[in-house]
Amino acid sequence: MPHYHVSATTSAPVTTVWSLLIDGRSWPKWSSGLDELVEERSTGLGPGGRDDVGAVRAFRTGRVVTGERLTELVDGRRIAYADAFNFSIKDYRAVIELEPAAAGGTTISWQGTWRPRPGIGWLTPLFLPRVMQRMATDLADYAATARA
């Protein structure tokens, strides 16, 4: 099964990084790879910027919209999600873990597994790890300038 494991470190405290992760509406602000949160295809978005387990967050990149369902939250430490709808991969599972960094700040560890769909899916192992590294780096960079 294809997989990725990427990481990034930020000077921001865990609380700042966590607040960005649990708020689906913030993801397009910090991710250079996401154009928008598609609210009409999302469900269960939390008020006040806190999505909970079961929420589906739909993101548009170009003309493609994919959805992820939150499956686990360990406050301030771990967020897990699975694909709710995705045209090129199936059985996608991802986990983002936050740890205080030894020198201060936060280490972001992001890993995922999936199965390719027939057709374009065979390309995903070639680009998805790079895309996810960019997501982790974007999050770390944005968090360093954000306020919790």
Short mmCIF file of C-alpha atoms in Angstrom, two decimals:
data_model
loop_
_atom_site.label_atom_id
_atom_site.label_comp_id
_atom_site.label_asym_id
_atom_site.label_seq_id
_atom_site.Cartn_x
_atom_site.Cartn_y
_atom_site.Cartn_z
CA MET A 1 0.00 0.00 0.00
CA PRO A 2 1.50 3.40 -0.92
CA HIS A 3 2.30 5.74 1.94
CA TYR A 4 4.03 8.96 2.89
CA HIS A 5 5.53 10.31 6.10
CA VAL A 6 6.54 13.96 6.11
CA SER A 7 7.40 16.45 8.81
CA ALA A 8 8.08 20.11 9.45
CA THR A 9 9.04 22.18 12.47
CA THR A 10 7.71 25.61 13.38
CA SER A 11 8.56 28.13 16.07
CA ALA A 12 4.83 28.35 16.88
CA PRO A 13 3.50 26.63 19.99
CA VAL A 14 1.38 23.50 19.70
CA THR A 15 -1.77 25.49 20.56
CA THR A 16 -1.35 27.68 17.48
CA VAL A 17 -0.76 24.76 15.11
CA TRP A 18 -3.67 22.83 16.62
CA SER A 19 -6.07 25.75 16.19
CA LEU A 20 -5.22 25.85 12.47
CA LEU A 21 -5.66 22.10 11.99
CA ILE A 22 -9.09 21.76 13.61
CA ASP A 23 -10.52 24.70 11.67
CA GLY A 24 -11.21 23.51 8.13
CA ARG A 25 -11.96 27.07 7.12
CA SER A 26 -8.33 28.01 7.84
CA TRP A 27 -6.73 25.37 5.60
CA PRO A 28 -6.92 27.38 2.35
CA LYS A 29 -5.35 30.33 4.21
CA TRP A 30 -2.20 28.43 5.09
CA SER A 31 -2.00 25.81 2.32
CA SER A 32 -0.66 26.93 -1.05
CA GLY A 33 -2.21 23.80 -2.59
CA LEU A 34 -5.84 24.44 -1.61
CA ASP A 35 -7.95 27.07 -3.34
CA GLU A 36 -11.00 27.00 -1.06
CA LEU A 37 -13.11 25.14 1.44
CA VAL A 38 -16.30 24.19 -0.43
CA GLU A 39 -18.85 24.71 2.31
CA GLU A 40 -21.84 23.43 0.31
CA ARG A 41 -20.09 20.03 -0.04
CA SER A 42 -18.83 20.04 3.55
CA THR A 43 -20.91 18.82 6.50
CA GLY A 44 -20.66 19.23 10.25
CA LEU A 45 -18.26 22.18 10.22
CA GLY A 46 -17.96 23.43 13.76
CA PRO A 47 -18.87 26.92 14.88
CA GLY A 48 -16.03 29.07 16.10
CA GLY A 49 -13.36 27.23 14.12
CA ARG A 50 -13.49 23.80 15.75
CA ASP A 51 -14.53 20.93 13.52
CA ASP A 52 -15.24 17.69 15.36
CA VAL A 53 -15.06 13.97 14.61
CA GLY A 54 -17.45 13.16 11.77
CA ALA A 55 -17.16 16.52 10.03
CA VAL A 56 -16.53 16.32 6.28
CA ARG A 57 -14.35 19.07 4.88
CA ALA A 58 -14.39 19.47 1.10
CA PHE A 59 -11.50 21.32 -0.51
CA ARG A 60 -11.13 22.56 -4.07
CA THR A 61 -7.82 22.60 -5.89
CA GLY A 62 -8.30 23.88 -9.41
CA ARG A 63 -11.44 22.13 -10.68
CA VAL A 64 -11.05 19.10 -8.41
CA VAL A 65 -12.95 18.81 -5.12
CA THR A 66 -11.96 16.17 -2.58
CA GLY A 67 -13.43 15.49 0.83
CA GLU A 68 -12.02 14.24 4.10
CA ARG A 69 -13.92 13.00 7.16
CA LEU A 70 -12.39 13.64 10.59
CA THR A 71 -12.06 10.28 12.36
CA GLU A 72 -10.09 11.10 15.50
CA LEU A 73 -9.10 14.10 17.58
CA VAL A 74 -6.76 13.98 20.56
CA ASP A 75 -6.85 17.57 21.73
CA GLY A 76 -3.64 19.41 20.93
CA ARG A 77 -1.82 16.25 19.83
CA ARG A 78 -3.40 14.24 17.02
CA ILE A 79 -5.91 14.60 14.21
CA ALA A 80 -6.85 11.75 11.90
CA TYR A 81 -8.99 11.75 8.79
CA ALA A 82 -10.11 9.50 5.95
CA ASP A 83 -11.28 10.19 2.43
CA ALA A 84 -14.97 10.93 2.14
CA PHE A 85 -14.74 11.35 -1.64
CA ASN A 86 -11.73 11.41 -3.93
CA PHE A 87 -11.59 10.57 -7.62
CA SER A 88 -8.00 9.26 -7.76
CA ILE A 89 -7.47 7.37 -4.48
CA LYS A 90 -9.50 5.21 -2.11
CA ASP A 91 -9.16 4.05 1.47
CA TYR A 92 -7.05 7.12 2.24
CA ARG A 93 -6.16 7.50 5.89
CA ALA A 94 -3.97 10.25 7.31
CA VAL A 95 -2.73 11.19 10.77
CA ILE A 96 -1.18 14.47 11.85
CA GLU A 97 0.66 14.45 15.16
CA LEU A 98 2.02 17.45 17.01
CA GLU A 99 4.89 17.31 19.48
CA PRO A 100 6.63 20.12 21.33
CA ALA A 101 10.05 20.56 19.68
CA ALA A 102 13.14 20.25 21.88
CA ALA A 103 14.31 23.75 20.94
CA GLY A 104 10.82 25.23 21.34
CA GLY A 105 7.96 25.35 18.90
CA THR A 106 6.24 22.34 17.38
CA THR A 107 7.17 19.36 15.24
CA ILE A 108 4.42 18.40 12.78
CA SER A 109 4.41 14.75 11.66
CA TRP A 110 1.98 13.93 8.83
CA GLN A 111 1.55 10.44 7.44
CA GLY A 112 -0.93 8.66 5.24
CA THR A 113 -1.77 5.51 3.31
CA TRP A 114 -4.11 4.90 0.36
CA ARG A 115 -4.99 2.59 -2.49
CA PRO A 116 -4.84 3.95 -6.05
CA ARG A 117 -7.96 3.90 -8.17
CA PRO A 118 -7.72 2.54 -11.72
CA GLY A 119 -6.67 5.14 -14.26
CA ILE A 120 -4.87 8.18 -12.88
CA GLY A 121 -4.43 6.66 -9.42
CA TRP A 122 -1.13 4.98 -10.28
CA LEU A 123 0.45 8.45 -10.40
CA THR A 124 -0.34 9.30 -6.77
CA PRO A 125 2.82 7.72 -5.27
CA LEU A 126 4.82 9.99 -7.58
CA PHE A 127 3.28 13.28 -6.42
CA LEU A 128 1.31 12.85 -3.18
CA PRO A 129 4.36 12.70 -0.86
CA ARG A 130 5.62 16.01 -2.32
CA VAL A 131 2.16 17.59 -2.01
CA MET A 132 1.89 16.55 1.62
CA GLN A 133 5.39 17.79 2.43
CA ARG A 134 4.36 21.14 1.01
CA MET A 135 1.21 21.07 3.20
CA ALA A 136 3.29 20.42 6.33
CA THR A 137 5.79 23.14 5.42
CA ASP A 138 3.02 25.63 4.59
CA LEU A 139 1.36 24.91 7.95
CA ALA A 140 4.65 25.37 9.82
CA ASP A 141 5.44 28.63 8.04
CA TYR A 142 1.97 30.09 8.49
CA ALA A 143 1.76 29.06 12.15
CA ALA A 144 5.04 30.86 12.86
CA THR A 145 3.37 34.16 11.91
CA ALA A 146 -0.14 33.45 13.28
CA ARG A 147 -1.58 34.10 16.71
CA ALA A 148 -3.49 31.36 18.56
#
